[in-house]
mmCIF file of C-alpha atoms in Angstrom:
data_model
loop_
_atom_site.group_PDB
_atom_site.id
_atom_site.type_symbol
_atom_site.label_atom_id
_atom_site.label_comp_id
_atom_site.label_asym_id
_atom_site.label_seq_id
_atom_site.Cartn_x
_atom_site.Cartn_y
_atom_site.Cartn_z
ATOM 1 C CA MET R 1 94.026 -41.732 -95.546
ATOM 2 C CA PHE R 2 92.652 -38.241 -95.022
ATOM 3 C CA VAL R 3 89.374 -36.420 -94.405
ATOM 4 C CA ARG R 4 88.580 -34.151 -97.347
ATOM 5 C CA ALA R 5 85.380 -32.718 -95.875
ATOM 6 C CA LEU R 6 83.812 -32.682 -92.418
ATOM 7 C CA SER R 7 80.264 -31.534 -91.647
ATOM 8 C CA LEU R 8 78.436 -31.114 -88.349
ATOM 9 C CA ARG R 9 74.859 -30.184 -87.581
ATOM 10 C CA ASP R 10 73.602 -29.761 -84.013
ATOM 11 C CA PHE R 11 76.664 -31.595 -82.718
ATOM 12 C CA ARG R 12 77.807 -30.340 -79.308
ATOM 13 C CA SER R 13 78.045 -26.535 -79.548
ATOM 14 C CA TRP R 14 77.954 -26.447 -83.362
ATOM 15 C CA GLU R 15 74.675 -25.578 -85.011
ATOM 16 C CA HIS R 16 76.156 -26.129 -88.470
ATOM 17 C CA VAL R 17 79.563 -26.227 -90.124
ATOM 18 C CA GLU R 18 80.895 -27.431 -93.471
ATOM 19 C CA LEU R 19 84.667 -27.723 -93.476
ATOM 20 C CA GLU R 20 87.013 -28.487 -96.364
ATOM 21 C CA LEU R 21 90.289 -30.118 -95.323
ATOM 22 C CA SER R 22 93.506 -31.200 -97.020
ATOM 23 C CA PRO R 23 96.305 -33.652 -96.336
ATOM 24 C CA GLY R 24 99.023 -32.328 -94.074
ATOM 25 C CA ARG R 25 98.640 -30.528 -90.783
ATOM 26 C CA THR R 26 95.736 -28.300 -89.808
ATOM 27 C CA VAL R 27 95.607 -26.516 -86.457
ATOM 28 C CA PHE R 28 92.384 -25.132 -85.003
ATOM 29 C CA LEU R 29 93.207 -22.176 -82.767
ATOM 30 C CA GLY R 30 90.804 -20.741 -80.238
ATOM 31 C CA ALA R 31 90.042 -20.148 -76.604
ATOM 32 C CA ASN R 32 88.596 -22.927 -74.473
ATOM 33 C CA GLY R 33 84.869 -23.313 -74.998
ATOM 34 C CA ASN R 34 84.903 -22.140 -78.623
ATOM 35 C CA GLY R 35 84.188 -25.600 -80.037
ATOM 36 C CA LYS R 36 87.530 -26.631 -81.519
ATOM 37 C CA THR R 37 87.724 -29.939 -79.625
ATOM 38 C CA ASN R 38 84.236 -30.806 -80.863
ATOM 39 C CA LEU R 39 85.582 -30.976 -84.422
ATOM 40 C CA LEU R 40 88.113 -33.653 -83.505
ATOM 41 C CA GLU R 41 85.567 -35.442 -81.333
ATOM 42 C CA ALA R 42 83.222 -35.693 -84.332
ATOM 43 C CA ALA R 43 85.934 -37.190 -86.549
ATOM 44 C CA GLY R 44 86.859 -39.625 -83.800
ATOM 45 C CA TYR R 45 83.227 -40.652 -83.395
ATOM 46 C CA LEU R 46 82.983 -41.657 -87.050
ATOM 47 C CA ALA R 47 86.046 -43.868 -86.559
ATOM 48 C CA THR R 48 85.032 -45.541 -83.287
ATOM 49 C CA LEU R 49 81.291 -44.866 -82.756
ATOM 50 C CA GLY R 50 82.215 -43.330 -79.432
ATOM 51 C CA SER R 51 83.507 -40.147 -77.839
ATOM 52 C CA HIS R 52 86.789 -39.817 -75.991
ATOM 53 C CA ARG R 53 85.114 -37.400 -73.573
ATOM 54 C CA VAL R 54 81.772 -38.974 -72.591
ATOM 55 C CA ALA R 55 80.390 -42.512 -72.391
ATOM 56 C CA ALA R 56 76.907 -41.796 -73.785
ATOM 57 C CA ASP R 57 75.707 -40.110 -76.967
ATOM 58 C CA ALA R 58 73.163 -37.760 -75.369
ATOM 59 C CA PRO R 59 75.692 -35.001 -74.483
ATOM 60 C CA LEU R 60 76.800 -34.917 -78.133
ATOM 61 C CA ILE R 61 73.410 -33.626 -79.295
ATOM 62 C CA ARG R 62 73.140 -29.847 -79.105
ATOM 63 C CA MET R 63 70.882 -28.717 -76.283
ATOM 64 C CA GLY R 64 67.336 -28.054 -77.414
ATOM 65 C CA THR R 65 67.528 -30.373 -80.434
ATOM 66 C CA GLN R 66 66.549 -33.999 -80.960
ATOM 67 C CA ARG R 67 69.318 -35.212 -83.235
ATOM 68 C CA ALA R 68 72.858 -34.487 -84.332
ATOM 69 C CA ARG R 69 74.523 -35.274 -87.640
ATOM 70 C CA ILE R 70 78.169 -35.891 -88.453
ATOM 71 C CA GLY R 71 79.485 -36.494 -91.947
ATOM 72 C CA ALA R 72 82.878 -36.906 -93.577
ATOM 73 C CA THR R 73 84.286 -37.543 -97.000
ATOM 74 C CA VAL R 74 87.242 -39.871 -96.594
ATOM 75 C CA VAL R 75 89.949 -40.484 -99.198
ATOM 76 C CA ASN R 76 91.943 -43.707 -98.887
ATOM 77 C CA ASN R 77 94.425 -44.752 -101.581
ATOM 78 C CA GLY R 78 92.597 -42.642 -104.153
ATOM 79 C CA ARG R 79 89.148 -44.058 -103.288
ATOM 80 C CA GLU R 80 86.605 -41.609 -101.875
ATOM 81 C CA LEU R 81 83.770 -42.600 -99.555
ATOM 82 C CA ARG R 82 81.163 -40.511 -97.780
ATOM 83 C CA VAL R 83 80.107 -41.606 -94.305
ATOM 84 C CA ASP R 84 77.301 -40.029 -92.236
ATOM 85 C CA MET R 85 75.965 -40.631 -88.730
ATOM 86 C CA GLU R 86 72.740 -39.386 -87.175
ATOM 87 C CA LEU R 87 72.554 -39.442 -83.376
ATOM 88 C CA ASN R 88 69.008 -39.468 -82.036
ATOM 89 C CA GLN R 89 67.494 -38.670 -78.663
ATOM 90 C CA GLY R 90 65.494 -41.670 -77.485
ATOM 91 C CA ALA R 91 65.850 -43.600 -80.739
ATOM 92 C CA ALA R 92 68.400 -45.693 -82.577
ATOM 93 C CA ASN R 93 71.235 -43.953 -84.349
ATOM 94 C CA ARG R 94 71.338 -44.223 -88.126
ATOM 95 C CA ALA R 95 74.272 -44.398 -90.508
ATOM 96 C CA GLN R 96 74.828 -43.976 -94.242
ATOM 97 C CA ILE R 97 77.611 -44.878 -96.636
ATOM 98 C CA ASN R 98 77.651 -42.813 -99.822
ATOM 99 C CA ARG R 99 74.192 -41.478 -98.831
ATOM 100 C CA SER R 100 72.705 -45.005 -98.673
ATOM 101 C CA PRO R 101 71.380 -46.234 -95.308
ATOM 102 C CA VAL R 102 73.032 -49.252 -93.683
ATOM 103 C CA ARG R 103 71.325 -51.689 -91.320
ATOM 104 C CA ARG R 104 73.716 -51.224 -88.415
ATOM 105 C CA SER R 105 75.799 -48.245 -87.460
ATOM 106 C CA ARG R 106 78.854 -50.427 -86.963
ATOM 107 C CA GLU R 107 78.969 -51.103 -90.716
ATOM 108 C CA ILE R 108 80.745 -47.765 -91.150
ATOM 109 C CA LEU R 109 83.683 -48.851 -88.975
ATOM 110 C CA GLY R 110 86.934 -49.035 -90.913
ATOM 111 C CA ILE R 111 86.057 -46.350 -93.455
ATOM 112 C CA LEU R 112 87.832 -43.760 -91.310
ATOM 113 C CA GLN R 113 90.669 -44.718 -88.986
ATOM 114 C CA THR R 114 91.965 -42.238 -86.428
ATOM 115 C CA VAL R 115 94.400 -42.197 -83.535
ATOM 116 C CA LEU R 116 93.497 -39.510 -81.021
ATOM 117 C CA PHE R 117 95.710 -38.196 -78.259
ATOM 118 C CA ALA R 118 94.037 -35.972 -75.669
ATOM 119 C CA PRO R 119 94.583 -34.857 -72.063
ATOM 120 C CA GLU R 120 92.085 -37.529 -71.015
ATOM 121 C CA ASP R 121 94.631 -40.171 -72.076
ATOM 122 C CA LEU R 122 96.394 -39.863 -68.739
ATOM 123 C CA ALA R 123 93.569 -42.107 -67.495
ATOM 124 C CA LEU R 124 95.025 -44.934 -69.596
ATOM 125 C CA VAL R 125 97.827 -45.120 -67.051
ATOM 126 C CA ARG R 126 96.231 -43.803 -63.867
ATOM 127 C CA GLY R 127 92.572 -44.683 -64.386
ATOM 128 C CA ASP R 128 90.404 -47.756 -63.923
ATOM 129 C CA PRO R 129 90.794 -50.963 -65.972
ATOM 130 C CA GLY R 130 87.770 -49.962 -68.053
ATOM 131 C CA GLU R 131 89.819 -47.174 -69.659
ATOM 132 C CA ARG R 132 92.468 -49.640 -70.796
ATOM 133 C CA ARG R 133 89.925 -52.236 -71.930
ATOM 134 C CA ARG R 134 88.303 -49.580 -74.091
ATOM 135 C CA PHE R 135 91.695 -48.650 -75.567
ATOM 136 C CA ILE R 136 92.558 -52.204 -76.596
ATOM 137 C CA ASP R 137 89.043 -53.001 -77.841
ATOM 138 C CA GLU R 138 88.885 -49.889 -80.020
ATOM 139 C CA LEU R 139 92.313 -50.682 -81.435
ATOM 140 C CA CYS R 140 91.314 -54.301 -82.035
ATOM 141 C CA THR R 141 88.195 -53.107 -83.861
ATOM 142 C CA ALA R 142 90.233 -50.669 -85.970
ATOM 143 C CA ARG R 143 92.313 -53.643 -87.113
ATOM 144 C CA LEU R 144 89.306 -55.946 -87.541
ATOM 145 C CA PRO R 145 86.028 -53.987 -87.920
ATOM 146 C CA ARG R 146 83.854 -57.127 -87.722
ATOM 147 C CA LEU R 147 84.940 -57.438 -84.083
ATOM 148 C CA ALA R 148 82.433 -54.671 -83.290
ATOM 149 C CA GLY R 149 79.667 -57.235 -83.782
ATOM 150 C CA VAL R 150 81.406 -59.695 -81.459
ATOM 151 C CA ARG R 151 81.776 -57.007 -78.790
ATOM 152 C CA SER R 152 78.110 -56.086 -79.125
ATOM 153 C CA ASP R 153 77.014 -59.715 -78.880
ATOM 154 C CA TYR R 154 79.254 -60.294 -75.870
ATOM 155 C CA ASP R 155 77.848 -57.251 -74.048
ATOM 156 C CA ARG R 156 74.285 -58.401 -74.780
ATOM 157 C CA VAL R 157 74.911 -61.946 -73.534
ATOM 158 C CA LEU R 158 76.739 -60.613 -70.466
ATOM 159 C CA ARG R 159 73.727 -58.460 -69.514
ATOM 160 C CA GLN R 160 71.292 -61.324 -69.976
ATOM 161 C CA ARG R 161 73.452 -63.812 -68.111
ATOM 162 C CA SER R 162 73.993 -61.357 -65.247
ATOM 163 C CA ALA R 163 70.237 -60.830 -64.962
ATOM 164 C CA LEU R 164 69.715 -64.592 -64.821
ATOM 165 C CA LEU R 165 72.375 -64.942 -62.108
ATOM 166 C CA LYS R 166 70.574 -62.383 -59.963
ATOM 167 C CA SER R 167 67.233 -64.062 -60.538
ATOM 168 C CA ALA R 168 68.536 -67.575 -59.861
ATOM 169 C CA GLY R 169 70.411 -66.396 -56.790
ATOM 170 C CA ARG R 170 67.280 -64.887 -55.249
ATOM 171 C CA GLN R 171 65.199 -67.962 -55.977
ATOM 172 C CA ALA R 172 65.791 -71.590 -55.072
ATOM 173 C CA ARG R 173 68.253 -72.122 -57.923
ATOM 174 C CA SER R 174 65.822 -74.354 -59.737
ATOM 175 C CA ARG R 175 66.975 -76.896 -62.252
ATOM 176 C CA ALA R 176 65.337 -74.866 -65.025
ATOM 177 C CA ASP R 177 67.284 -71.758 -64.049
ATOM 178 C CA LEU R 178 70.573 -73.651 -64.005
ATOM 179 C CA SER R 179 69.966 -75.360 -67.338
ATOM 180 C CA THR R 180 69.217 -71.978 -68.886
ATOM 181 C CA LEU R 181 72.432 -70.701 -67.335
ATOM 182 C CA ASP R 182 74.309 -73.532 -69.086
ATOM 183 C CA VAL R 183 73.041 -72.229 -72.418
ATOM 184 C CA TRP R 184 74.166 -68.675 -71.646
ATOM 185 C CA ASP R 185 77.551 -69.993 -70.509
ATOM 186 C CA GLY R 186 78.034 -71.418 -73.992
ATOM 187 C CA HIS R 187 77.075 -68.167 -75.699
ATOM 188 C CA LEU R 188 79.289 -66.115 -73.396
ATOM 189 C CA ALA R 189 82.305 -68.389 -73.831
ATOM 190 C CA GLY R 190 81.954 -68.408 -77.616
ATOM 191 C CA HIS R 191 81.926 -64.617 -77.995
ATOM 192 C CA ALA R 192 84.516 -64.114 -75.257
ATOM 193 C CA ALA R 193 86.982 -66.504 -76.910
ATOM 194 C CA VAL R 194 86.970 -64.482 -80.134
ATOM 195 C CA LEU R 195 87.389 -61.197 -78.268
ATOM 196 C CA LEU R 196 90.155 -62.611 -76.063
ATOM 197 C CA GLY R 197 92.022 -64.001 -79.058
ATOM 198 C CA GLN R 198 92.078 -60.580 -80.712
ATOM 199 C CA ARG R 199 93.122 -58.840 -77.495
ATOM 200 C CA LEU R 200 96.016 -61.244 -76.962
ATOM 201 C CA ARG R 201 97.126 -60.831 -80.564
ATOM 202 C CA LEU R 202 96.994 -57.063 -80.177
ATOM 203 C CA VAL R 203 99.139 -57.102 -77.040
ATOM 204 C CA HIS R 204 101.696 -59.263 -78.858
ATOM 205 C CA ASP R 205 101.765 -56.969 -81.908
ATOM 206 C CA LEU R 206 101.658 -53.669 -79.999
ATOM 207 C CA TYR R 207 104.402 -54.591 -77.519
ATOM 208 C CA PRO R 208 107.447 -53.731 -79.713
ATOM 209 C CA HIS R 209 105.858 -50.519 -81.007
ATOM 210 C CA LEU R 210 105.052 -49.380 -77.468
ATOM 211 C CA ALA R 211 108.540 -50.206 -76.206
ATOM 212 C CA GLN R 212 110.214 -48.324 -79.056
ATOM 213 C CA ALA R 213 107.913 -45.299 -78.727
ATOM 214 C CA TYR R 214 108.541 -45.030 -75.000
ATOM 215 C CA ARG R 215 112.294 -45.429 -75.480
ATOM 216 C CA SER R 216 112.308 -42.523 -77.950
ATOM 217 C CA ILE R 217 110.294 -40.296 -75.601
ATOM 218 C CA ALA R 218 112.025 -41.117 -72.324
ATOM 219 C CA PRO R 219 115.393 -42.786 -73.037
ATOM 220 C CA GLU R 220 116.602 -42.224 -69.471
ATOM 221 C CA SER R 221 113.565 -43.942 -67.925
ATOM 222 C CA ARG R 222 112.975 -47.595 -67.120
ATOM 223 C CA PRO R 223 111.869 -49.687 -70.133
ATOM 224 C CA ALA R 224 108.145 -49.848 -70.779
ATOM 225 C CA ALA R 225 106.242 -53.057 -71.420
ATOM 226 C CA ILE R 226 102.654 -54.244 -71.689
ATOM 227 C CA GLY R 227 100.954 -57.515 -70.889
ATOM 228 C CA TYR R 228 97.480 -58.958 -70.517
ATOM 229 C CA ARG R 229 96.121 -59.483 -67.013
ATOM 230 C CA SER R 230 93.482 -62.130 -66.409
ATOM 231 C CA SER R 231 92.689 -64.240 -63.361
ATOM 232 C CA TYR R 232 91.456 -67.258 -65.312
ATOM 233 C CA LEU R 233 93.874 -67.670 -68.245
ATOM 234 C CA PRO R 234 96.934 -69.942 -67.933
ATOM 235 C CA PRO R 235 100.286 -68.093 -67.682
ATOM 236 C CA GLU R 236 101.388 -69.149 -71.156
ATOM 237 C CA PHE R 237 98.504 -67.189 -72.686
ATOM 238 C CA LEU R 238 99.547 -64.039 -70.822
ATOM 239 C CA ASP R 239 103.094 -63.918 -72.196
ATOM 240 C CA PRO R 240 103.185 -60.888 -74.567
ATOM 241 C CA ALA R 241 105.978 -62.551 -76.548
ATOM 242 C CA ARG R 242 103.637 -65.414 -77.456
ATOM 243 C CA SER R 243 101.854 -65.109 -80.779
ATOM 244 C CA PRO R 244 98.281 -66.503 -80.625
ATOM 245 C CA GLN R 245 97.592 -69.405 -82.957
ATOM 246 C CA PRO R 246 94.582 -69.890 -85.269
ATOM 247 C CA ASP R 247 93.169 -72.631 -83.035
ATOM 248 C CA ASP R 248 93.422 -70.595 -79.845
ATOM 249 C CA ALA R 249 89.741 -69.612 -79.997
ATOM 250 C CA GLU R 250 88.695 -73.235 -79.395
ATOM 251 C CA THR R 251 91.166 -73.570 -76.529
ATOM 252 C CA LEU R 252 90.078 -70.265 -75.007
ATOM 253 C CA GLU R 253 86.407 -71.272 -75.240
ATOM 254 C CA ALA R 254 87.138 -74.537 -73.403
ATOM 255 C CA ILE R 255 89.047 -72.645 -70.688
ATOM 256 C CA LEU R 256 86.205 -70.185 -70.259
ATOM 257 C CA LEU R 257 83.566 -72.918 -69.979
ATOM 258 C CA ARG R 258 85.653 -74.673 -67.346
ATOM 259 C CA GLU R 259 86.207 -71.487 -65.354
ATOM 260 C CA LEU R 260 82.543 -70.467 -65.594
ATOM 261 C CA ALA R 261 81.510 -73.827 -64.171
ATOM 262 C CA ALA R 262 84.004 -73.513 -61.315
ATOM 263 C CA ALA R 263 82.901 -69.959 -60.506
ATOM 264 C CA ARG R 264 79.154 -70.625 -60.636
ATOM 265 C CA PRO R 265 78.554 -70.994 -56.864
ATOM 266 C CA LYS R 266 80.246 -67.652 -56.186
ATOM 267 C CA GLU R 267 78.449 -66.028 -59.103
ATOM 268 C CA LEU R 268 75.052 -67.184 -57.813
ATOM 269 C CA ASP R 269 75.845 -65.900 -54.339
ATOM 270 C CA ARG R 270 76.958 -62.506 -55.611
ATOM 271 C CA GLY R 271 74.661 -62.205 -58.628
ATOM 272 C CA VAL R 272 77.442 -61.075 -60.985
ATOM 273 C CA CYS R 273 79.513 -62.635 -63.750
ATOM 274 C CA LEU R 274 83.041 -63.187 -62.388
ATOM 275 C CA VAL R 275 84.725 -64.680 -65.467
ATOM 276 C CA GLY R 276 85.291 -63.061 -68.838
ATOM 277 C CA PRO R 277 87.126 -60.291 -70.698
ATOM 278 C CA HIS R 278 84.953 -57.649 -69.008
ATOM 279 C CA ARG R 279 87.059 -58.229 -65.870
ATOM 280 C CA ASP R 280 90.502 -58.245 -67.504
ATOM 281 C CA ASP R 281 93.074 -55.466 -67.736
ATOM 282 C CA LEU R 282 95.953 -54.262 -69.865
ATOM 283 C CA GLU R 283 99.063 -54.417 -67.706
ATOM 284 C CA LEU R 284 101.431 -51.449 -68.038
ATOM 285 C CA MET R 285 104.923 -51.944 -66.630
ATOM 286 C CA LEU R 286 107.932 -49.692 -66.117
ATOM 287 C CA GLY R 287 110.881 -51.906 -65.358
ATOM 288 C CA ASP R 288 109.699 -54.341 -62.685
ATOM 289 C CA ALA R 289 106.938 -52.102 -61.306
ATOM 290 C CA PRO R 290 103.403 -51.378 -62.554
ATOM 291 C CA ALA R 291 103.091 -47.929 -64.064
ATOM 292 C CA LYS R 292 99.877 -47.259 -62.151
ATOM 293 C CA GLY R 293 100.810 -46.115 -58.685
ATOM 294 C CA PHE R 294 104.582 -46.136 -59.299
ATOM 295 C CA ALA R 295 105.116 -43.904 -62.360
ATOM 296 C CA SER R 296 105.833 -40.215 -61.891
ATOM 297 C CA HIS R 297 103.632 -37.625 -63.581
ATOM 298 C CA GLY R 298 106.135 -37.291 -66.425
ATOM 299 C CA GLU R 299 106.466 -41.061 -66.813
ATOM 300 C CA SER R 300 102.681 -41.434 -66.884
ATOM 301 C CA TRP R 301 102.426 -38.869 -69.687
ATOM 302 C CA SER R 302 105.245 -40.625 -71.546
ATOM 303 C CA PHE R 303 103.460 -43.988 -71.239
ATOM 304 C CA ALA R 304 100.129 -42.576 -72.419
ATOM 305 C CA LEU R 305 101.825 -40.918 -75.381
ATOM 306 C CA ALA R 306 103.758 -44.096 -76.195
ATOM 307 C CA LEU R 307 100.520 -46.126 -76.222
ATOM 308 C CA ARG R 308 98.990 -43.795 -78.798
ATOM 309 C CA LEU R 309 102.132 -43.536 -80.906
ATOM 310 C CA GLY R 310 102.503 -47.309 -80.770
ATOM 311 C CA ALA R 311 98.902 -47.683 -81.940
ATOM 312 C CA PHE R 312 99.555 -45.250 -84.788
ATOM 313 C CA ASP R 313 102.647 -47.185 -85.924
ATOM 314 C CA LEU R 314 100.813 -50.516 -85.645
ATOM 315 C CA LEU R 315 97.903 -49.376 -87.824
ATOM 316 C CA ARG R 316 100.256 -47.771 -90.329
ATOM 317 C CA GLU R 317 102.214 -51.041 -90.500
ATOM 318 C CA GLN R 318 99.037 -52.739 -91.728
ATOM 319 C CA GLY R 319 98.972 -50.516 -94.815
ATOM 320 C CA THR R 320 96.488 -47.760 -93.970
ATOM 321 C CA GLU R 321 97.783 -44.644 -92.276
ATOM 322 C CA PRO R 322 95.204 -43.304 -89.807
ATOM 323 C CA VAL R 323 94.375 -39.661 -89.360
ATOM 324 C CA LEU R 324 96.221 -38.313 -86.308
ATOM 325 C CA LEU R 325 94.060 -36.209 -83.963
ATOM 326 C CA LEU R 326 95.919 -34.129 -81.354
ATOM 327 C CA ASP R 327 93.512 -32.459 -78.969
ATOM 328 C CA ASP R 328 95.219 -29.686 -77.023
ATOM 329 C CA VAL R 329 98.076 -31.952 -75.970
ATOM 330 C CA PHE R 330 101.216 -29.993 -76.822
ATOM 331 C CA ALA R 331 100.548 -27.609 -73.942
ATOM 332 C CA GLU R 332 100.565 -30.610 -71.570
ATOM 333 C CA LEU R 333 103.955 -31.957 -72.673
ATOM 334 C CA ASP R 334 107.512 -30.930 -71.895
ATOM 335 C CA ARG R 335 110.004 -30.110 -74.630
ATOM 336 C CA ARG R 336 111.210 -33.671 -75.251
ATOM 337 C CA ARG R 337 107.723 -35.165 -75.474
ATOM 338 C CA ARG R 338 106.540 -32.303 -77.703
ATOM 339 C CA LYS R 339 109.462 -32.984 -80.022
ATOM 340 C CA ALA R 340 108.731 -36.720 -80.179
ATOM 341 C CA LEU R 341 105.063 -36.139 -80.976
ATOM 342 C CA ALA R 342 105.904 -33.430 -83.515
ATOM 343 C CA ALA R 343 108.266 -35.839 -85.314
ATOM 344 C CA VAL R 344 105.419 -38.323 -85.810
ATOM 345 C CA ALA R 345 102.991 -35.586 -86.821
ATOM 346 C CA ALA R 346 105.434 -34.220 -89.395
ATOM 347 C CA GLY R 347 105.411 -37.532 -91.251
ATOM 348 C CA ALA R 348 101.692 -38.347 -91.027
ATOM 349 C CA GLU R 349 99.417 -37.988 -94.038
ATOM 350 C CA GLN R 350 96.887 -35.869 -92.154
ATOM 351 C CA VAL R 351 97.014 -34.346 -88.684
ATOM 352 C CA LEU R 352 94.239 -32.307 -87.063
ATOM 353 C CA ILE R 353 95.415 -30.294 -84.068
ATOM 354 C CA THR R 354 93.694 -28.066 -81.540
ATOM 355 C CA ALA R 355 95.517 -25.432 -79.510
ATOM 356 C CA ALA R 356 94.605 -22.355 -77.515
ATOM 357 C CA VAL R 357 97.456 -20.207 -78.878
ATOM 358 C CA PRO R 358 100.013 -20.621 -81.683
ATOM 359 C CA GLU R 359 102.833 -20.940 -79.165
ATOM 360 C CA ASP R 360 101.394 -24.282 -78.002
ATOM 361 C CA VAL R 361 102.279 -25.893 -81.349
ATOM 362 C CA PRO R 362 105.948 -26.865 -81.891
ATOM 363 C CA ALA R 363 107.784 -24.467 -84.176
ATOM 364 C CA GLU R 364 109.054 -27.302 -86.409
ATOM 365 C CA LEU R 365 105.518 -28.172 -87.526
ATOM 366 C CA GLU R 366 104.229 -26.431 -90.630
ATOM 367 C CA ALA R 367 100.449 -26.255 -90.321
ATOM 368 C CA THR R 368 97.475 -24.508 -91.864
ATOM 369 C CA PRO R 369 96.011 -22.308 -89.100
ATOM 370 C CA LEU R 370 92.251 -21.892 -88.721
ATOM 371 C CA ARG R 371 90.663 -19.629 -86.128
ATOM 372 C CA VAL R 372 87.675 -21.068 -84.223
ATOM 373 C CA GLU R 373 85.537 -18.369 -82.628
ATOM 374 C CA ALA R 374 82.305 -18.193 -80.679
ATOM 375 C CA VAL R 375 79.743 -15.882 -82.257
ATOM 376 C CA GLY R 376 77.005 -15.129 -79.745
ATOM 377 C CA ASP R 377 75.633 -17.786 -77.422
ATOM 378 C CA ALA R 378 74.839 -20.554 -79.888
ATOM 379 C CA ALA R 379 77.055 -20.160 -82.943
ATOM 380 C CA HIS R 380 80.669 -20.596 -83.954
ATOM 381 C CA ARG R 381 82.685 -19.843 -87.028
ATOM 382 C CA ILE R 382 85.941 -20.985 -88.577
ATOM 383 C CA SER R 383 88.150 -18.621 -90.538
ATOM 384 C CA ARG R 384 91.548 -18.921 -92.141
ATOM 385 C CA ILE R 385 94.153 -16.829 -90.369
ATOM 386 C CA ALA R 386 96.851 -16.586 -93.019
ATOM 387 C CA GLU R 387 98.821 -18.666 -95.427
ATOM 388 C CA PRO R 388 101.222 -20.909 -93.465
ATOM 389 C CA THR R 389 104.926 -20.365 -93.609
ATOM 390 C CA PRO R 390 107.516 -23.076 -92.877
ATOM 391 C CA GLY R 391 107.806 -23.801 -89.187
ATOM 392 C CA THR R 392 104.928 -21.565 -88.078
ATOM 393 C CA VAL R 393 101.189 -21.589 -87.555
ATOM 394 C CA THR R 394 100.679 -17.843 -87.739
#
């Protein structure tokens, strides 16, 4: 899979750009603030419907405008598809496939697959559980695009059920309120069971790829492992060596309904939903200790890199090689980690890289260099520097 063309209009700092790309490695060189990261962010948005830098869409729309547009022509196994997204201030976003509108933006998921590694990925190890939940959910959705609808339905039911808990808690907990809560319990458990099943399957499938990637990056370190952390699932479900079965969704739904019923008094007192995948975490282990709080700075970087490389190998194993996006990361890594990442990049079908200076890119990578420059206060331009020569980007 590769992006043949990428277009932006009023996205971040870019007023307009039309960019032709090829398979292989392309490096965007430029000083910080010149807009090079925005190019990778746009490609990543088309793959995930989200940004790796901000939680909301509003900052992605260029200041002073009402909408932003991102488009890409994607080639996968000889088949070419055009995908476009329009981000709107105060209105629903709109998407197109081959210039034809689709009902829901999430219908474009799966057309472009990317794996992005950025300095922000250190939060996967050191940050809050929400960072890790987002990582596994985006990877689950890349493997099974229809899961985006399940995630959306779960979030909607969770909001409505939480509002009812607050309302019922403030009032006299009337029979009508509690019977309505029973209905929402059923909806929540049904969507949560599907999401949980996919998360558990992902942890099982990602485990060996993560372990191997970490071993190649830091062979002298303690072995790395992942697991799923949940306060309400039985221990046998949390074993990463266990492969989920087709009937697990029914079992998981029954467990969730039981746990929701048991937690209801506490939930009514506190006015929040205490059971469900929104409270779970991806457990990262180095030897017998959790990586968070016990890993050194170098080990944390190695774990974050191994998670992304493991995700890349997992998606490639399924038959479609994702586009690898490397956002200003080589400058953050030591020699060994740079070499490990460069080895993966050298064999990928398409890699888009950003760097401040050519020296930040490993010498063993042959890449097409493009200069990204700011032109005045509100414009940028991209220009080819020179024809690449083996082992250089200048």
